[in-house]
Short mmCIF file of C-alpha atoms in Angstrom, two decimals:
data_model
loop_
_atom_site.label_atom_id
_atom_site.label_comp_id
_atom_site.label_asym_id
_atom_site.label_seq_id
_atom_site.Cartn_x
_atom_site.Cartn_y
_atom_site.Cartn_z
CA MET A 734 5.00 60.13 -3.34
CA PRO A 735 2.94 56.82 -3.19
CA ARG A 736 4.65 53.82 -2.30
CA ARG A 737 4.92 51.23 -4.99
CA ARG A 738 3.45 47.85 -4.37
CA LEU A 739 5.88 45.05 -4.82
CA PRO A 740 4.42 42.09 -6.64
CA VAL A 741 3.53 39.05 -4.69
CA SER A 742 6.39 36.43 -4.99
CA SER A 743 5.70 32.92 -5.47
CA GLU A 744 8.03 29.99 -6.03
CA ARG A 745 5.74 28.68 -8.76
CA ALA A 746 6.49 31.73 -10.93
CA GLY A 747 10.02 30.37 -11.38
CA LEU A 748 9.05 26.68 -12.29
CA ASP A 749 7.67 25.18 -15.40
CA PRO A 750 4.78 23.16 -14.46
CA PHE A 751 4.79 19.21 -14.75
CA VAL A 752 1.22 18.50 -15.89
CA VAL A 753 0.26 14.92 -14.87
CA ALA A 754 -2.39 13.89 -17.36
CA THR A 755 -2.97 10.25 -15.60
CA GLY A 756 -2.62 8.62 -12.30
CA ALA A 757 -1.48 5.60 -14.08
CA ALA A 758 2.24 4.88 -12.86
CA SER A 759 4.00 2.17 -11.07
CA PRO A 760 4.21 3.16 -7.38
CA ARG A 761 7.77 4.09 -6.05
CA ASP A 762 9.02 5.28 -2.86
CA GLN A 763 12.08 7.23 -1.77
CA ARG A 764 14.62 5.35 0.04
CA ASP A 765 15.35 7.89 2.79
CA LEU A 766 11.62 8.17 3.58
CA MET A 767 11.35 4.41 3.92
CA GLU A 768 14.08 3.99 6.46
CA ARG A 769 13.79 6.97 8.77
CA PRO A 770 11.07 8.22 11.16
CA PHE A 771 9.63 11.08 9.07
CA PHE A 772 5.77 10.42 9.68
CA SER A 773 3.44 9.98 12.46
CA LEU A 774 2.30 6.31 12.57
CA ALA A 775 -1.19 7.34 14.22
CA LYS A 776 -4.31 8.97 12.80
CA SER A 777 -4.81 10.94 16.10
CA ARG A 778 -3.29 14.25 15.94
CA ARG A 779 0.22 14.28 16.86
CA THR A 780 2.13 17.53 17.92
CA VAL A 781 5.10 15.83 19.83
CA PRO A 782 8.16 16.12 17.75
CA ILE A 783 10.12 13.03 16.18
CA LEU A 784 13.81 13.35 17.22
CA TYR A 785 15.93 10.44 15.78
CA GLU A 786 19.85 10.11 15.71
CA ALA A 787 22.17 7.52 14.27
CA GLY A 788 25.86 8.14 13.97
CA ASN A 789 26.21 11.39 12.23
CA MET A 790 22.72 11.42 10.79
CA ARG A 791 19.82 13.25 12.35
CA VAL A 792 16.23 13.52 11.75
CA GLU A 793 13.90 16.11 13.40
CA VAL A 794 10.12 16.30 12.56
CA HIS A 795 8.17 19.11 13.98
CA ALA A 796 4.20 19.80 13.78
CA VAL A 797 2.00 22.72 14.58
CA ALA A 798 -0.73 22.20 17.01
CA GLU A 799 -3.41 23.42 14.53
CA HIS A 800 -2.83 20.75 12.10
CA GLY A 801 -0.74 17.99 13.59
CA MET A 802 2.21 16.03 12.07
CA ALA A 803 1.95 14.67 8.65
CA THR A 804 1.00 10.93 8.91
CA ILE A 805 2.37 7.97 7.02
CA TRP A 806 -1.05 8.12 5.08
CA ASP A 807 -0.41 11.59 3.98
CA ALA A 808 2.90 10.28 2.65
CA ASP A 809 0.91 8.59 -0.16
CA VAL A 810 0.85 11.88 -1.77
CA LEU A 811 4.67 11.94 -1.86
CA ILE A 812 4.61 8.42 -3.13
CA TRP A 813 2.24 9.32 -5.95
CA ALA A 814 4.51 12.28 -6.84
CA ALA A 815 7.63 10.15 -6.81
CA SER A 816 5.75 7.65 -9.10
CA GLN A 817 4.71 10.29 -11.62
CA ILE A 818 8.11 11.91 -11.83
CA VAL A 819 10.04 8.69 -12.49
CA GLU A 820 7.44 7.47 -15.01
CA ALA A 821 7.47 10.77 -16.92
CA GLU A 822 11.27 10.75 -17.03
CA ASN A 823 11.20 7.03 -18.17
CA LEU A 824 9.16 8.22 -20.90
CA GLY A 825 11.47 11.03 -21.86
CA TYR A 826 9.26 14.00 -20.54
CA SER A 827 10.69 16.77 -18.57
CA THR A 828 9.72 17.17 -14.91
CA SER A 829 9.58 19.93 -12.23
CA ARG A 830 9.03 20.37 -8.60
CA LEU A 831 5.61 22.10 -9.56
CA LEU A 832 3.10 19.34 -10.14
CA ARG A 833 -0.23 20.14 -11.70
CA PHE A 834 -2.93 17.51 -11.60
CA THR A 835 -6.46 16.60 -10.89
CA PRO A 836 -7.34 15.15 -7.49
CA TYR A 837 -9.28 12.42 -9.22
CA HIS A 838 -6.06 10.84 -10.64
CA LEU A 839 -4.17 11.25 -7.28
CA LEU A 840 -6.92 9.68 -5.27
CA THR A 841 -7.63 6.66 -7.60
CA ALA A 842 -3.76 5.99 -7.92
CA VAL A 843 -3.36 5.52 -4.27
CA GLY A 844 -6.55 3.33 -3.77
CA ARG A 845 -8.82 6.05 -2.38
CA ARG A 846 -12.31 6.72 -3.29
CA THR A 847 -13.54 10.13 -4.75
CA GLY A 848 -16.44 11.33 -2.86
CA ALA A 849 -16.60 15.04 -1.46
CA SER A 850 -15.22 13.74 1.90
CA ASP A 851 -12.23 12.16 0.19
CA TYR A 852 -11.38 15.49 -1.33
CA ARG A 853 -11.69 17.09 1.98
CA LEU A 854 -9.38 14.59 3.41
CA LEU A 855 -6.80 15.10 0.65
CA LYS A 856 -6.78 19.02 1.31
CA ALA A 857 -6.13 18.31 5.05
CA ALA A 858 -3.23 16.08 4.03
CA LEU A 859 -1.80 18.77 1.89
CA THR A 860 -2.06 21.13 4.87
CA ARG A 861 -0.24 18.85 7.10
CA LEU A 862 2.32 18.25 4.62
CA GLN A 863 2.99 21.83 4.12
CA SER A 864 2.92 22.41 7.94
CA THR A 865 5.21 19.84 9.04
CA ALA A 866 8.79 20.97 9.31
CA ILE A 867 11.74 18.60 8.73
CA ARG A 868 15.36 19.18 9.71
CA THR A 869 17.64 16.56 8.74
CA THR A 870 21.47 16.06 7.91
CA ILE A 871 20.76 13.19 5.28
CA ARG A 872 22.29 13.75 1.96
CA GLN A 873 24.18 16.97 3.05
CA GLY A 874 27.70 15.96 1.93
CA GLU A 875 30.88 15.94 4.26
CA HIS A 876 30.01 19.04 6.23
CA TRP A 877 26.82 17.46 7.46
CA ARG A 878 24.77 20.69 6.99
CA ARG A 879 21.26 20.47 8.47
CA HIS A 880 18.48 21.14 5.90
CA GLN A 881 15.11 22.34 6.77
CA PHE A 882 11.93 22.04 4.61
CA SER A 883 8.27 21.07 4.53
CA TRP A 884 7.11 18.13 2.40
CA ILE A 885 5.15 20.60 0.31
CA ASN A 886 6.32 24.17 -0.16
CA GLU A 887 3.04 25.46 -1.19
CA TRP A 888 -0.17 24.20 -2.89
CA GLU A 889 -3.28 25.67 -4.78
CA GLU A 890 -6.69 24.88 -6.14
CA LEU A 891 -7.20 25.79 -9.60
CA THR A 892 -10.71 27.24 -10.42
CA ARG A 893 -12.60 28.61 -13.20
CA CYS A 894 -14.22 32.07 -13.32
CA ASP A 895 -17.51 30.29 -12.23
CA GLY A 896 -15.82 28.84 -9.33
CA ARG A 897 -15.59 25.30 -10.52
CA VAL A 898 -12.48 23.46 -9.60
CA GLU A 899 -10.32 21.94 -12.38
CA GLY A 900 -7.28 20.79 -10.64
CA MET A 901 -4.69 21.50 -8.13
CA GLU A 902 -0.87 22.05 -8.00
CA PHE A 903 1.81 21.92 -5.38
CA VAL A 904 5.44 22.48 -5.18
CA LEU A 905 7.87 19.92 -3.72
CA PRO A 906 10.91 20.75 -1.75
CA ASP A 907 14.29 20.50 -3.55
CA TRP A 908 15.45 17.84 -1.08
CA PHE A 909 12.70 15.37 -2.01
CA TYR A 910 12.91 16.10 -5.75
CA ARG A 911 16.64 15.51 -5.85
CA GLY A 912 16.06 12.16 -3.91
CA VAL A 913 13.61 11.22 -6.71
CA ILE A 914 15.38 12.10 -9.81
CA ASP A 915 18.49 10.03 -8.59
CA ARG A 916 17.26 6.65 -9.54
CA SER A 917 19.62 4.97 -6.82
CA LEU A 918 17.29 6.53 -4.29
CA VAL A 919 14.00 5.22 -5.59
CA LEU A 920 12.55 1.77 -5.21
CA ALA A 921 9.43 0.25 -6.67
CA ILE A 922 6.79 -0.85 -4.09
CA ASP A 923 3.90 -3.25 -4.32
CA PRO A 924 0.36 -1.47 -5.12
CA ALA A 925 -1.06 -3.50 -2.12
CA TYR A 926 0.78 -1.39 0.18
CA PHE A 927 -2.05 1.30 -0.24
CA ARG A 928 -4.45 -1.40 1.22
CA LEU A 929 -2.54 -1.67 4.54
CA LYS A 930 -4.46 -0.23 7.21
CA GLY A 931 -2.27 0.19 10.12
CA GLY A 932 0.45 2.72 10.75
CA ILE A 933 2.90 0.38 12.10
CA GLU A 934 2.37 -2.18 9.26
CA ARG A 935 2.60 0.42 6.56
CA TRP A 936 5.84 1.60 8.12
CA LEU A 937 7.18 -1.95 8.34
CA TYR A 938 6.46 -2.76 4.79
CA ARG A 939 8.70 0.22 3.77
CA VAL A 940 11.33 -0.95 6.17
CA ALA A 941 11.27 -4.49 4.74
CA ARG A 942 11.33 -3.30 1.05
CA LYS A 943 14.26 -0.94 1.84
CA HIS A 944 16.31 -3.51 3.97
CA ALA A 945 15.25 -7.07 2.96
CA GLY A 946 14.51 -6.29 -0.66
CA HIS A 947 14.76 -9.49 -2.47
CA GLN A 948 17.50 -11.05 -0.59
CA PRO A 949 16.79 -14.71 0.02
CA GLN A 950 18.14 -14.66 3.52
CA GLY A 951 15.96 -11.52 4.45
CA TRP A 952 16.85 -9.10 7.24
CA THR A 953 16.53 -9.02 10.94
CA PHE A 954 15.79 -6.26 13.65
CA THR A 955 15.43 -6.54 17.44
CA PHE A 956 11.98 -5.24 18.48
CA LEU A 957 13.81 -2.44 20.60
CA HIS A 958 15.58 -1.25 17.35
CA LEU A 959 12.31 -1.14 15.45
CA HIS A 960 10.54 0.72 18.07
CA GLU A 961 13.38 3.56 18.11
CA LYS A 962 13.38 3.55 14.16
CA SER A 963 9.71 3.98 13.86
CA GLY A 964 9.36 7.24 16.02
CA SER A 965 6.20 5.79 17.52
CA LEU A 966 4.90 7.12 20.82
CA ALA A 967 3.68 3.79 21.92
CA ARG A 968 5.33 2.20 24.91
CA THR A 969 7.99 -0.37 23.82
CA SER A 970 5.68 -3.15 25.27
CA ASP A 971 2.62 -1.97 23.33
CA PHE A 972 4.76 -1.70 20.06
CA ALA A 973 5.95 -5.20 20.72
CA LEU A 974 2.47 -6.44 21.10
CA GLN A 975 1.65 -4.87 17.77
CA LEU A 976 4.48 -6.37 16.19
CA ARG A 977 3.54 -9.83 17.43
CA ARG A 978 -0.09 -9.43 16.05
CA ILE A 979 1.28 -8.29 12.59
CA VAL A 980 3.44 -11.66 12.43
CA ALA A 981 0.31 -13.59 13.34
CA ARG A 982 -1.58 -11.91 10.50
CA GLN A 983 1.30 -11.74 7.83
CA PRO A 984 -0.20 -8.77 5.97
CA LEU A 985 2.92 -7.45 4.32
CA PRO A 986 2.72 -8.21 0.35
CA GLY A 987 5.71 -10.10 -0.71
CA TYR A 988 7.21 -10.69 2.68
CA ARG A 989 6.92 -13.36 5.58
CA LEU A 990 7.50 -12.36 9.06
CA GLY A 991 8.84 -14.41 11.87
CA ILE A 992 10.05 -14.07 15.38
CA GLU A 993 13.37 -15.28 16.96
CA ARG A 994 14.91 -14.83 20.13
CA ALA A 995 18.57 -14.00 21.03
CA GLY A 996 18.74 -14.22 24.97
CA ARG A 997 16.25 -11.61 26.17
CA HIS A 998 15.88 -9.80 22.95
CA GLU A 999 12.96 -10.66 20.45
CA ILE A 1000 13.88 -10.44 16.91
CA LEU A 1001 11.83 -10.02 13.91
CA ARG A 1002 13.01 -11.71 10.71
CA ILE A 1003 11.70 -10.46 7.42
CA VAL A 1004 12.11 -12.77 4.33
CA PRO A 1005 10.84 -12.22 0.79
CA ILE A 1006 8.70 -14.84 -0.47
CA GLY A 1007 8.89 -14.29 -4.15
CA PRO A 1008 6.42 -12.74 -6.57
CA THR A 1009 3.79 -10.73 -4.90
CA SER A 1010 0.11 -11.44 -5.31
CA LEU A 1011 -0.34 -8.14 -7.48
CA PRO A 1012 1.88 -7.03 -10.41
CA VAL A 1013 3.72 -3.80 -9.90
CA ASP A 1014 1.48 -2.19 -12.58
CA GLY A 1015 -1.71 -3.64 -11.11
CA VAL A 1016 -4.94 -1.96 -10.41
CA VAL A 1017 -5.25 -1.10 -6.44
CA LYS A 1018 -8.82 -1.69 -5.14
CA PRO A 1019 -10.14 1.29 -3.20
CA ILE A 1020 -9.94 1.26 0.64
CA ARG A 1021 -13.47 0.98 1.98
CA ARG A 1022 -14.56 2.89 4.94
CA SER A 1023 -16.91 0.23 6.44
CA HIS A 1024 -16.29 -3.55 7.33
CA ALA A 1025 -12.59 -2.90 7.55
CA ASN A 1026 -10.79 -3.07 11.04
CA GLY A 1027 -9.02 -0.04 12.02
CA ILE A 1028 -10.07 2.14 9.14
CA GLY A 1029 -13.62 3.52 9.96
CA ARG A 1030 -14.29 6.79 11.58
CA SER A 1031 -15.76 5.10 14.86
CA HIS A 1032 -15.69 2.01 16.91
CA ALA A 1033 -11.77 1.96 16.51
CA ALA A 1034 -9.39 1.21 19.27
CA LEU A 1035 -7.39 4.12 20.58
CA SER A 1036 -3.91 4.73 19.39
CA GLY A 1037 -0.67 4.46 21.31
CA ASP A 1038 -0.57 8.28 21.02
CA GLN A 1039 -3.59 8.58 22.94
CA LYS A 1040 -2.98 5.83 25.57
CA HIS A 1041 0.39 7.12 27.07
CA GLU A 1042 2.34 10.15 27.55
CA PRO A 1043 4.77 11.15 25.02
CA LYS A 1044 8.22 9.64 25.12
CA PRO A 1045 10.56 11.58 23.10
CA THR A 1046 11.82 14.93 24.39
CA HIS A 1047 12.80 18.22 22.61
CA TRP A 1048 16.17 18.08 20.84
CA PRO A 1049 18.60 20.30 22.80
CA ASP A 1050 17.45 19.62 26.30
CA ARG A 1051 17.99 15.74 26.56
CA ALA A 1052 19.59 13.05 24.41
CA ILE A 1053 17.00 10.74 22.60
CA PRO A 1054 15.76 7.85 24.73
CA GLY A 1055 17.70 4.66 24.25
CA ARG A 1056 20.33 4.18 21.67
CA ASN A 1057 20.01 3.73 17.94
CA ARG A 1058 21.47 0.75 16.42
CA ASP A 1059 21.81 1.53 12.76
CA SER A 1060 25.29 0.10 12.67
CA ASN A 1061 24.76 -2.87 15.06
CA ARG A 1062 25.24 -6.02 13.07
CA ILE A 1063 23.28 -8.17 15.59
CA THR A 1064 20.16 -5.94 15.56
CA ASN A 1065 20.18 -4.61 11.87
CA SER A 1066 21.88 -7.39 9.64
CA SER A 1067 21.00 -9.84 6.92
CA SER A 1068 22.34 -12.80 8.70
CA GLY A 1069 22.39 -14.28 12.36
CA PRO A 1070 20.17 -13.20 15.15
CA GLY A 1071 20.39 -10.20 14.45
CA ASN A 1072 1.40 2.56 18.42
CA VAL A 1073 -0.46 0.92 18.91
CA ASP A 1074 -0.40 3.20 15.85
CA ASN A 1075 -1.68 0.18 14.12
CA THR A 1076 -5.29 1.25 14.68
CA SER A 1077 -7.19 4.25 13.73
CA SER A 1078 -10.23 6.39 14.90
CA ARG A 1079 -10.66 8.55 11.78
CA PRO A 1080 -10.12 8.31 8.22
CA GLU A 1081 -6.69 8.45 6.50
CA PHE A 1082 -6.73 11.71 4.60
CA GLU A 1083 -8.81 14.90 4.66
CA ALA A 1084 -10.38 16.03 1.15
CA PRO A 1085 -15.34 19.06 -1.84
CA TYR A 1086 -15.66 19.15 -5.39
CA PRO A 1087 -16.88 16.45 -7.71
CA ALA A 1088 -14.69 13.90 -9.19
CA ALA A 1089 -12.82 14.95 -12.21
CA PRO A 1090 -13.32 12.88 -15.54
CA ASN A 1091 -10.57 10.82 -16.85
CA ARG A 1092 -8.38 12.78 -19.45
CA SER A 1093 -6.60 11.22 -22.18
CA PRO A 1094 -3.67 8.95 -21.05
CA GLY A 1095 0.06 9.77 -20.89
CA VAL A 1096 2.21 12.44 -19.34
CA ALA A 1097 2.38 15.86 -20.66
CA ARG A 1098 4.88 18.34 -20.25
#
């Protein structure tokens, strides 16, 4: 008797697609991703895992050698997805973990250009998001169960019979989707975030938005604490040097940075400075590949990942270097004293088909 072939299973088959008809949505970020070290801050390929622990909370991020770990630039895809989901629900539309969209809308929404190389960069970003494995106890209830997932469960290009690409779709993990539809776990961010060039300054803006928010007194962290929270492979001294340079430049939209001292510790104070230069729904100018420090494909300084040997170790073998201080009121508080990943040697995200034309505005179910 011939063996019956089983149908190929796909998670998409059980989900109603959420069709994104426009990229116009106020950018929003998921709180857990803003506070914890979930992404590589360097554009060089990283395979060393991120291992972070604070109290009963753990975060592990593992990469495969072929693709490397998802970067903080790749996370723009997740910010865009969160923005679209929240915007659609605000308008009364139903949403799903299965997003169907045109790459043109995604790229323009996060300030990218739409040339052939940008589409290749996008597909490389989706590959890294899918191949990066996350294990965490965040939002797992009283039993602190460890949840394991990838940022994207699966993705696919949609083509016509003649081979022309009409769009793309991907499936978000349930852990991320639940963190977005719960409005208390989402924050609006300034569109100028997408113009930040360095990995550390992008990560620092998300920390500032999460902790300092709009509090007049701001928030303070020791440099050592920030280094541990970042998951950066840069040496502590190099990380501190980058923080000083960021303070000198003052690049974070909506926040002013200052350095204070408490004994031997350097402390970064983050203070909101009122309305940002761009409205939340403002248009983001595309990131250019030339005439910008740290964004171009060549002539950029090496990252901290390339300069030094990896510092973290694999989880069960040894404890994470140093102590995390999430509950330390001096190093992580709103009052009192409380890698060189900021450069790049290649573009931010990998993506080869022509830009799709604009479709009618609005979000379709």
